[in-house]
Amino acid sequence: MPRKKQRRAWGSITTVSKDKQIIRWPENTPEGRKRRSRTLRCTRSEADLELARLRVMHADDRPVPTVGDAYRMWYLPWIDRRVQDGRTKPNTREAYAICWRNVIAPRWDSVPVDSVQPAKVQEWLLTLSVGNANHAVVILRKVLDFAVQYELAGANKFRLPYEMPVRKAAVRRTGTYDLAHAEAMLERLRGTIVEAPYILSCFGSARTGESLGVKPDEVELVESHGMKLAVVPIVRRMEKTGDLPLPDGDLKNPQSVRTTVIPEPYGVLYHGIARQRMADGSGWMADRGDGLPLDINSLTHAWESAAGADAIPFANLRNSWRTIAQYVWRIDYDTMEFLMGHIPPGISGKHYLKPTVANLVDAVARAMVQSQAG
């Protein structure tokens, strides 16, 4: 039996069951004033939110919502749709939700959307860290866009050009390896848990997290122009912490899903490690010793311990690869871009160049043979 209808200042909600609500509200139409109703599969609190949204849009005396109301009524459903259709990553949505809860809501949740004062916004922004300020502005601009769209605010005050916090200069370790140094470091790392990810990053273009997400049975050894090369699909990555990678395809951006090519002798060595991993029953190239892959934090610790004073940031191995590939191996620019998971610039790069794995293998092998011939 439905519970008794609960009247409100505007509209009503009848609870049929814990997850079924009927909302009713008046609405002015070209044919006159009409009564509307809708059955929702949701909780009572979610029905309250939907009725509040309808009141803002249809009531004769529609109230001005607060920034928090606008966030809950319009922004959250909007970003949830973007996550569902793949335009926004779940991690991004979660990061924005944390920023709202911890940074934005304490200051702006109860402020009406038509009462945002630019001077107060500026004062507040300068109290935040660089990262929080940047996230907050992205969120609040979109929230107030909805208020302007529904004619509840005359202008979006968060879209004014504000002075943003500046990141303090930090001492950042830099540096890359030339080919001789890269090969010497590889010899030092032989037999360690860092060896496989090192090869994939320094001689195969992988980002740090990508170097940890490869499975041994995915590594293939091919031959082209008399040279053996390892072909490695890059489809997953590890994060700073965790026992397993993110889902397949969840890389930095869509084009990061790719196949990279490691030339001889490094590719032969990488393929040999893959065969040994399979013989040992391991499912990961970057096995940490217990059948699970290293995460980035563990790799960083192991890398710095093994490399010692000669260690550069592991991420800079990708920079080293790019420098070696361009100036020593003389791989052509477009091929390097595809191997790195980039889209070459221009119309051709965006729409026309679609190399196969065989094309990439041929381009790398040909360049290597020519560079070795002098």
GROMACS .gro file of C-alpha atoms in nm:
model
  374
    1MET     CA    1   0.000   0.000   0.000
    2PRO     CA    2   0.129   0.346  -0.090
    3ARG     CA    3   0.209   0.574   0.195
    4LYS     CA    4   0.000   0.885   0.241
    5LYS     CA    5   0.082   1.158  -0.007
    6GLN     CA    6   0.312   1.414   0.153
    7ARG     CA    7   0.225   1.769   0.054
    8ARG     CA    8   0.496   2.026   0.000
    9ALA     CA    9   0.510   2.398  -0.067
   10TRP     CA   10   0.514   2.304  -0.436
   11GLY     CA   11   0.416   1.965  -0.575
   12SER     CA   12   0.393   1.639  -0.385
   13ILE     CA   13   0.562   1.302  -0.349
   14THR     CA   14   0.386   0.971  -0.288
   15THR     CA   15   0.610   0.690  -0.170
   16VAL     CA   16   0.491   0.358  -0.317
   17SER     CA   17   0.787   0.159  -0.191
   18LYS     CA   18   1.142   0.221  -0.079
   19ASP     CA   19   1.260   0.252  -0.439
   20LYS     CA   20   0.943   0.376  -0.611
   21GLN     CA   21   0.810   0.732  -0.585
   22ILE     CA   22   0.534   0.925  -0.764
   23ILE     CA   23   0.592   1.298  -0.800
   24ARG     CA   24   0.321   1.548  -0.901
   25TRP     CA   25   0.355   1.915  -0.987
   26PRO     CA   26   0.171   2.201  -1.163
   27GLU     CA   27   0.306   2.335  -1.490
   28ASN     CA   28   0.203   2.625  -1.713
   29THR     CA   29   0.175   2.525  -2.080
   30PRO     CA   30   0.051   2.699  -2.398
   31GLU     CA   31  -0.277   2.514  -2.339
   32GLY     CA   32  -0.307   2.644  -1.985
   33ARG     CA   33  -0.212   2.521  -1.640
   34LYS     CA   34  -0.178   2.143  -1.619
   35ARG     CA   35  -0.105   1.886  -1.353
   36ARG     CA   36   0.190   1.662  -1.427
   37SER     CA   37   0.301   1.337  -1.266
   38ARG     CA   38   0.588   1.097  -1.305
   39THR     CA   39   0.674   0.762  -1.151
   40LEU     CA   40   1.039   0.729  -1.053
   41ARG     CA   41   1.247   0.429  -0.956
   42CYS     CA   42   1.455   0.601  -0.692
   43THR     CA   43   1.484   0.681  -0.323
   44ARG     CA   44   1.278   0.946  -0.146
   45SER     CA   45   1.575   1.183  -0.130
   46GLU     CA   46   1.634   1.146  -0.504
   47ALA     CA   47   1.266   1.224  -0.566
   48ASP     CA   48   1.302   1.535  -0.348
   49LEU     CA   49   1.591   1.648  -0.563
   50GLU     CA   50   1.400   1.589  -0.887
   51LEU     CA   51   1.096   1.781  -0.761
   52ALA     CA   52   1.322   2.067  -0.653
   53ARG     CA   53   1.472   2.073  -1.002
   54LEU     CA   54   1.126   2.084  -1.160
   55ARG     CA   55   1.020   2.366  -0.927
   56VAL     CA   56   1.318   2.576  -1.031
   57MET     CA   57   1.223   2.523  -1.396
   58HIS     CA   58   0.842   2.548  -1.383
   59ALA     CA   59   0.707   2.718  -1.068
   60ASP     CA   60   0.549   3.065  -1.093
   61ASP     CA   61   0.750   3.171  -0.790
   62ARG     CA   62   1.049   2.958  -0.874
   63PRO     CA   63   1.320   3.000  -0.611
   64VAL     CA   64   1.677   3.094  -0.692
   65PRO     CA   65   1.884   2.781  -0.629
   66THR     CA   66   2.213   2.787  -0.447
   67VAL     CA   67   2.538   2.685  -0.610
   68GLY     CA   68   2.504   2.354  -0.425
   69ASP     CA   69   2.150   2.304  -0.558
   70ALA     CA   70   2.271   2.365  -0.914
   71TYR     CA   71   2.558   2.122  -0.862
   72ARG     CA   72   2.325   1.846  -0.746
   73MET     CA   73   2.038   1.916  -0.987
   74TRP     CA   74   2.232   1.963  -1.310
   75TYR     CA   75   2.605   1.913  -1.281
   76LEU     CA   76   2.603   1.566  -1.125
   77PRO     CA   77   2.358   1.414  -1.379
   78TRP     CA   78   2.559   1.580  -1.659
   79ILE     CA   79   2.897   1.440  -1.554
   80ASP     CA   80   2.742   1.098  -1.483
   81ARG     CA   81   2.618   1.090  -1.844
   82ARG     CA   82   2.967   1.177  -1.965
   83VAL     CA   83   3.114   0.889  -1.765
   84GLN     CA   84   2.855   0.648  -1.903
   85ASP     CA   85   2.925   0.738  -2.266
   86GLY     CA   86   3.302   0.739  -2.220
   87ARG     CA   87   3.371   1.112  -2.257
   88THR     CA   88   3.488   1.149  -1.895
   89LYS     CA   89   3.691   0.893  -1.704
   90PRO     CA   90   3.555   0.764  -1.371
   91ASN     CA   91   3.876   0.874  -1.200
   92THR     CA   92   3.820   1.229  -1.322
   93ARG     CA   93   3.464   1.228  -1.194
   94GLU     CA   94   3.585   1.103  -0.855
   95ALA     CA   95   3.859   1.368  -0.839
   96TYR     CA   96   3.603   1.641  -0.911
   97ALA     CA   97   3.364   1.498  -0.649
   98ILE     CA   98   3.641   1.512  -0.387
   99CYS     CA   99   3.723   1.869  -0.487
  100TRP     CA  100   3.356   1.966  -0.451
  101ARG     CA  101   3.320   1.801  -0.112
  102ASN     CA  102   3.645   1.922   0.043
  103VAL     CA  103   3.716   2.252  -0.131
  104ILE     CA  104   3.412   2.404  -0.302
  105ALA     CA  105   3.112   2.308  -0.090
  106PRO     CA  106   3.235   2.461   0.238
  107ARG     CA  107   3.252   2.801   0.067
  108TRP     CA  108   2.987   2.803  -0.207
  109ASP     CA  109   2.722   2.537  -0.137
  110SER     CA  110   2.475   2.779   0.026
  111VAL     CA  111   2.542   3.085  -0.193
  112PRO     CA  112   2.256   3.167  -0.438
  113VAL     CA  113   2.363   3.139  -0.801
  114ASP     CA  114   2.274   3.505  -0.862
  115SER     CA  115   2.474   3.629  -0.562
  116VAL     CA  116   2.827   3.522  -0.655
  117GLN     CA  117   3.060   3.820  -0.606
  118PRO     CA  118   3.376   3.830  -0.824
  119ALA     CA  119   3.583   3.992  -0.548
  120LYS     CA  120   3.494   3.707  -0.312
  121VAL     CA  121   3.577   3.451  -0.579
  122GLN     CA  122   3.919   3.609  -0.635
  123GLU     CA  123   3.994   3.623  -0.264
  124TRP     CA  124   3.897   3.258  -0.222
  125LEU     CA  125   4.095   3.129  -0.522
  126LEU     CA  126   4.420   3.274  -0.391
  127THR     CA  127   4.383   3.072  -0.070
  128LEU     CA  128   4.386   2.742  -0.262
  129SER     CA  129   4.663   2.524  -0.394
  130VAL     CA  130   4.726   2.535  -0.767
  131GLY     CA  131   4.563   2.198  -0.829
  132ASN     CA  132   4.254   2.268  -0.617
  133ALA     CA  133   4.206   2.611  -0.774
  134ASN     CA  134   4.223   2.471  -1.127
  135HIS     CA  135   3.977   2.191  -1.051
  136ALA     CA  136   3.743   2.425  -0.865
  137VAL     CA  137   3.722   2.672  -1.152
  138VAL     CA  138   3.647   2.395  -1.402
  139ILE     CA  139   3.363   2.263  -1.186
  140LEU     CA  140   3.211   2.597  -1.086
  141ARG     CA  141   3.213   2.736  -1.439
  142LYS     CA  142   3.006   2.441  -1.557
  143VAL     CA  143   2.772   2.457  -1.256
  144LEU     CA  144   2.693   2.824  -1.319
  145ASP     CA  145   2.656   2.761  -1.693
  146PHE     CA  146   2.342   2.565  -1.607
  147ALA     CA  147   2.210   2.851  -1.393
  148VAL     CA  148   2.258   3.092  -1.684
  149GLN     CA  149   2.103   2.842  -1.927
  150TYR     CA  150   1.785   2.823  -1.717
  151GLU     CA  151   1.779   3.203  -1.672
  152LEU     CA  152   1.839   3.185  -1.299
  153ALA     CA  153   2.154   3.398  -1.312
  154GLY     CA  154   2.228   3.685  -1.546
  155ALA     CA  155   2.593   3.596  -1.594
  156ASN     CA  156   2.841   3.329  -1.496
  157LYS     CA  157   3.070   3.512  -1.254
  158PHE     CA  158   3.304   3.213  -1.238
  159ARG     CA  159   3.395   3.264  -1.605
  160LEU     CA  160   3.562   3.599  -1.541
  161PRO     CA  161   3.943   3.608  -1.587
  162TYR     CA  162   4.071   3.557  -1.232
  163GLU     CA  163   4.427   3.560  -1.106
  164MET     CA  164   4.514   3.201  -1.022
  165PRO     CA  165   4.760   3.066  -0.765
  166VAL     CA  166   5.109   3.005  -0.901
  167ARG     CA  167   5.294   2.686  -0.833
  168LYS     CA  168   5.608   2.746  -0.632
  169ALA     CA  169   5.925   2.664  -0.817
  170ALA     CA  170   6.039   2.318  -0.718
  171VAL     CA  171   6.369   2.148  -0.767
  172ARG     CA  172   6.293   1.874  -1.014
  173ARG     CA  173   6.538   1.609  -1.111
  174THR     CA  174   6.593   1.607  -1.483
  175GLY     CA  175   6.824   1.441  -1.728
  176THR     CA  176   6.819   1.173  -1.993
  177TYR     CA  177   7.048   0.889  -2.093
  178ASP     CA  178   7.238   0.876  -2.419
  179LEU     CA  179   7.257   0.535  -2.585
  180ALA     CA  180   7.586   0.434  -2.423
  181HIS     CA  181   7.461   0.526  -2.075
  182ALA     CA  182   7.126   0.355  -2.139
  183GLU     CA  183   7.299   0.032  -2.241
  184ALA     CA  184   7.536   0.046  -1.943
  185MET     CA  185   7.239   0.088  -1.709
  186LEU     CA  186   7.065  -0.207  -1.874
  187GLU     CA  187   7.364  -0.427  -1.793
  188ARG     CA  188   7.345  -0.315  -1.430
  189LEU     CA  189   6.975  -0.405  -1.414
  190ARG     CA  190   7.001  -0.753  -1.566
  191GLY     CA  191   6.812  -1.006  -1.356
  192THR     CA  192   6.637  -0.746  -1.138
  193ILE     CA  193   6.262  -0.679  -1.124
  194VAL     CA  194   6.330  -0.344  -1.290
  195GLU     CA  195   6.483  -0.495  -1.606
  196ALA     CA  196   6.164  -0.553  -1.807
  197PRO     CA  197   5.996  -0.216  -1.740
  198TYR     CA  198   6.331  -0.044  -1.801
  199ILE     CA  199   6.364  -0.200  -2.146
  200LEU     CA  200   6.006  -0.113  -2.240
  201SER     CA  201   6.046   0.251  -2.134
  202CYS     CA  202   6.403   0.326  -2.241
  203PHE     CA  203   6.402   0.126  -2.565
  204GLY     CA  204   6.028   0.105  -2.637
  205SER     CA  205   5.871   0.446  -2.553
  206ALA     CA  206   5.640   0.331  -2.271
  207ARG     CA  207   5.521   0.564  -1.997
  208THR     CA  208   5.600   0.451  -1.643
  209GLY     CA  209   5.260   0.298  -1.563
  210GLU     CA  210   5.239   0.142  -1.910
  211SER     CA  211   5.572  -0.036  -1.861
  212LEU     CA  212   5.416  -0.232  -1.573
  213GLY     CA  213   5.095  -0.352  -1.739
  214VAL     CA  214   5.223  -0.592  -2.006
  215LYS     CA  215   5.154  -0.967  -1.994
  216PRO     CA  216   5.425  -1.209  -2.114
  217ASP     CA  217   5.200  -1.388  -2.363
  218GLU     CA  218   5.136  -1.057  -2.540
  219VAL     CA  219   5.501  -1.010  -2.640
  220GLU     CA  220   5.583  -1.125  -2.993
  221LEU     CA  221   5.920  -1.149  -3.169
  222VAL     CA  222   5.920  -1.067  -3.541
  223GLU     CA  223   6.184  -1.016  -3.808
  224SER     CA  224   6.219  -0.737  -4.064
  225HIS     CA  225   6.512  -0.627  -4.280
  226GLY     CA  226   6.724  -0.898  -4.120
  227MET     CA  227   6.659  -0.763  -3.769
  228LYS     CA  228   6.458  -0.914  -3.483
  229LEU     CA  229   6.216  -0.684  -3.301
  230ALA     CA  230   5.976  -0.730  -3.010
  231VAL     CA  231   5.619  -0.621  -3.075
  232VAL     CA  232   5.442  -0.517  -2.754
  233PRO     CA  233   5.077  -0.404  -2.722
  234ILE     CA  234   5.026  -0.116  -2.477
  235VAL     CA  235   4.671  -0.151  -2.348
  236ARG     CA  236   4.683  -0.112  -1.970
  237ARG     CA  237   4.874   0.066  -1.694
  238MET     CA  238   4.947   0.047  -1.325
  239GLU     CA  239   4.886   0.339  -1.092
  240LYS     CA  240   5.100   0.464  -0.803
  241THR     CA  241   4.953   0.202  -0.572
  242GLY     CA  242   4.752  -0.115  -0.622
  243ASP     CA  243   4.786  -0.484  -0.700
  244LEU     CA  244   4.635  -0.486  -1.050
  245PRO     CA  245   4.626  -0.250  -1.349
  246LEU     CA  246   4.339  -0.027  -1.448
  247PRO     CA  247   4.093  -0.184  -1.696
  248ASP     CA  248   4.222  -0.244  -2.048
  249GLY     CA  249   4.204   0.074  -2.255
  250ASP     CA  250   4.214   0.311  -1.957
  251LEU     CA  251   4.535   0.491  -2.053
  252LYS     CA  252   4.629   0.859  -2.058
  253ASN     CA  253   4.415   0.923  -2.368
  254PRO     CA  254   4.250   0.711  -2.641
  255GLN     CA  255   4.549   0.717  -2.877
  256SER     CA  256   4.773   0.585  -2.599
  257VAL     CA  257   4.634   0.238  -2.675
  258ARG     CA  258   4.888   0.124  -2.931
  259THR     CA  259   5.157  -0.124  -3.026
  260THR     CA  260   5.519  -0.034  -2.971
  261VAL     CA  261   5.828  -0.191  -3.125
  262ILE     CA  262   6.158  -0.266  -2.947
  263PRO     CA  263   6.453  -0.319  -3.183
  264GLU     CA  264   6.733  -0.574  -3.152
  265PRO     CA  265   6.913  -0.644  -2.920
  266TYR     CA  266   6.682  -0.497  -2.656
  267GLY     CA  267   6.368  -0.650  -2.807
  268VAL     CA  268   6.525  -0.996  -2.814
  269LEU     CA  269   6.614  -0.958  -2.447
  270TYR     CA  270   6.260  -0.841  -2.363
  271HIS     CA  271   6.110  -1.136  -2.550
  272GLY     CA  272   6.344  -1.369  -2.361
  273ILE     CA  273   6.218  -1.231  -2.031
  274ALA     CA  274   5.861  -1.292  -2.152
  275ARG     CA  275   5.939  -1.657  -2.228
  276GLN     CA  276   6.098  -1.700  -1.886
  277ARG     CA  277   5.798  -1.540  -1.714
  278MET     CA  278   5.564  -1.783  -1.890
  279ALA     CA  279   5.786  -2.077  -1.796
  280ASP     CA  280   5.769  -1.961  -1.434
  281GLY     CA  281   5.390  -1.932  -1.451
  282SER     CA  282   5.394  -1.555  -1.404
  283GLY     CA  283   5.126  -1.343  -1.566
  284TRP     CA  284   5.316  -1.012  -1.570
  285MET     CA  285   5.636  -0.884  -1.728
  286ALA     CA  286   5.692  -0.659  -1.424
  287ASP     CA  287   5.629  -0.938  -1.173
  288ARG     CA  288   5.718  -0.812  -0.826
  289GLY     CA  289   5.796  -1.164  -0.704
  290ASP     CA  290   5.456  -1.285  -0.589
  291GLY     CA  291   5.272  -1.315  -0.920
  292LEU     CA  292   5.142  -0.957  -0.917
  293PRO     CA  293   5.279  -0.657  -1.109
  294LEU     CA  294   5.480  -0.376  -0.955
  295ASP     CA  295   5.292  -0.052  -0.895
  296ILE     CA  296   5.459   0.280  -0.974
  297ASN     CA  297   5.566   0.352  -0.617
  298SER     CA  298   5.726   0.009  -0.582
  299LEU     CA  299   5.897   0.045  -0.919
  300THR     CA  300   6.035   0.385  -0.822
  301HIS     CA  301   6.184   0.245  -0.502
  302ALA     CA  302   6.333  -0.057  -0.680
  303TRP     CA  303   6.465   0.160  -0.965
  304GLU     CA  304   6.638   0.410  -0.741
  305SER     CA  305   6.788   0.131  -0.531
  306ALA     CA  306   6.922  -0.054  -0.836
  307ALA     CA  307   7.038   0.250  -1.036
  308GLY     CA  308   7.193   0.429  -0.740
  309ALA     CA  309   7.349   0.769  -0.797
  310ASP     CA  310   7.301   0.736  -1.174
  311ALA     CA  311   6.921   0.719  -1.144
  312ILE     CA  312   6.715   0.975  -1.331
  313PRO     CA  313   6.336   0.995  -1.287
  314PHE     CA  314   6.198   0.675  -1.439
  315ALA     CA  315   5.958   0.883  -1.648
  316ASN     CA  316   6.259   1.041  -1.817
  317LEU     CA  317   6.348   0.708  -1.977
  318ARG     CA  318   6.073   0.786  -2.228
  319ASN     CA  319   6.250   1.117  -2.301
  320SER     CA  320   6.572   0.921  -2.343
  321TRP     CA  321   6.401   0.686  -2.590
  322ARG     CA  322   6.273   0.978  -2.796
  323THR     CA  323   6.617   1.139  -2.813
  324ILE     CA  324   6.789   0.812  -2.904
  325ALA     CA  325   6.521   0.718  -3.159
  326GLN     CA  326   6.547   1.053  -3.336
  327TYR     CA  327   6.918   1.129  -3.330
  328VAL     CA  328   7.082   0.784  -3.317
  329TRP     CA  329   6.838   0.542  -3.477
  330ARG     CA  330   6.694   0.811  -3.709
  331ILE     CA  331   6.339   0.682  -3.696
  332ASP     CA  332   6.107   0.912  -3.890
  333TYR     CA  333   5.898   1.164  -3.697
  334ASP     CA  334   5.551   1.022  -3.768
  335THR     CA  335   5.656   0.670  -3.669
  336MET     CA  336   5.796   0.799  -3.339
  337GLU     CA  337   5.470   0.980  -3.269
  338PHE     CA  338   5.264   0.665  -3.323
  339LEU     CA  339   5.502   0.456  -3.111
  340MET     CA  340   5.464   0.708  -2.827
  341GLY     CA  341   5.084   0.705  -2.848
  342HIS     CA  342   5.062   1.053  -3.001
  343ILE     CA  343   4.874   1.176  -3.306
  344PRO     CA  344   5.108   1.344  -3.557
  345PRO     CA  345   5.018   1.709  -3.620
  346GLY     CA  346   4.809   1.828  -3.911
  347ILE     CA  347   4.518   1.689  -4.111
  348SER     CA  348   4.715   1.387  -4.230
  349GLY     CA  349   4.813   1.287  -3.878
  350LYS     CA  350   4.459   1.322  -3.750
  351HIS     CA  351   4.262   1.173  -4.037
  352TYR     CA  352   4.476   0.989  -4.291
  353LEU     CA  353   4.782   0.821  -4.138
  354LYS     CA  354   4.671   0.482  -4.001
  355PRO     CA  355   4.983   0.262  -3.990
  356THR     CA  356   4.954  -0.109  -3.926
  357VAL     CA  357   5.183  -0.292  -3.685
  358ALA     CA  358   5.370  -0.425  -3.989
  359ASN     CA  359   5.422  -0.066  -4.109
  360LEU     CA  360   5.571   0.033  -3.773
  361VAL     CA  361   5.795  -0.273  -3.759
  362ASP     CA  362   5.919  -0.205  -4.112
  363ALA     CA  363   5.987   0.163  -4.037
  364VAL     CA  364   6.183   0.090  -3.718
  365ALA     CA  365   6.386  -0.194  -3.869
  366ARG     CA  366   6.466   0.002  -4.184
  367ALA     CA  367   6.582   0.303  -3.981
  368MET     CA  368   6.794   0.086  -3.752
  369VAL     CA  369   6.966  -0.092  -4.041
  370GLN     CA  370   7.037   0.236  -4.218
  371SER     CA  371   7.170   0.403  -3.902
  372GLN     CA  372   7.401   0.108  -3.831
  373ALA     CA  373   7.529   0.120  -4.188
  374GLY     CA  374   7.628   0.482  -4.131
   0.00000   0.00000   0.00000
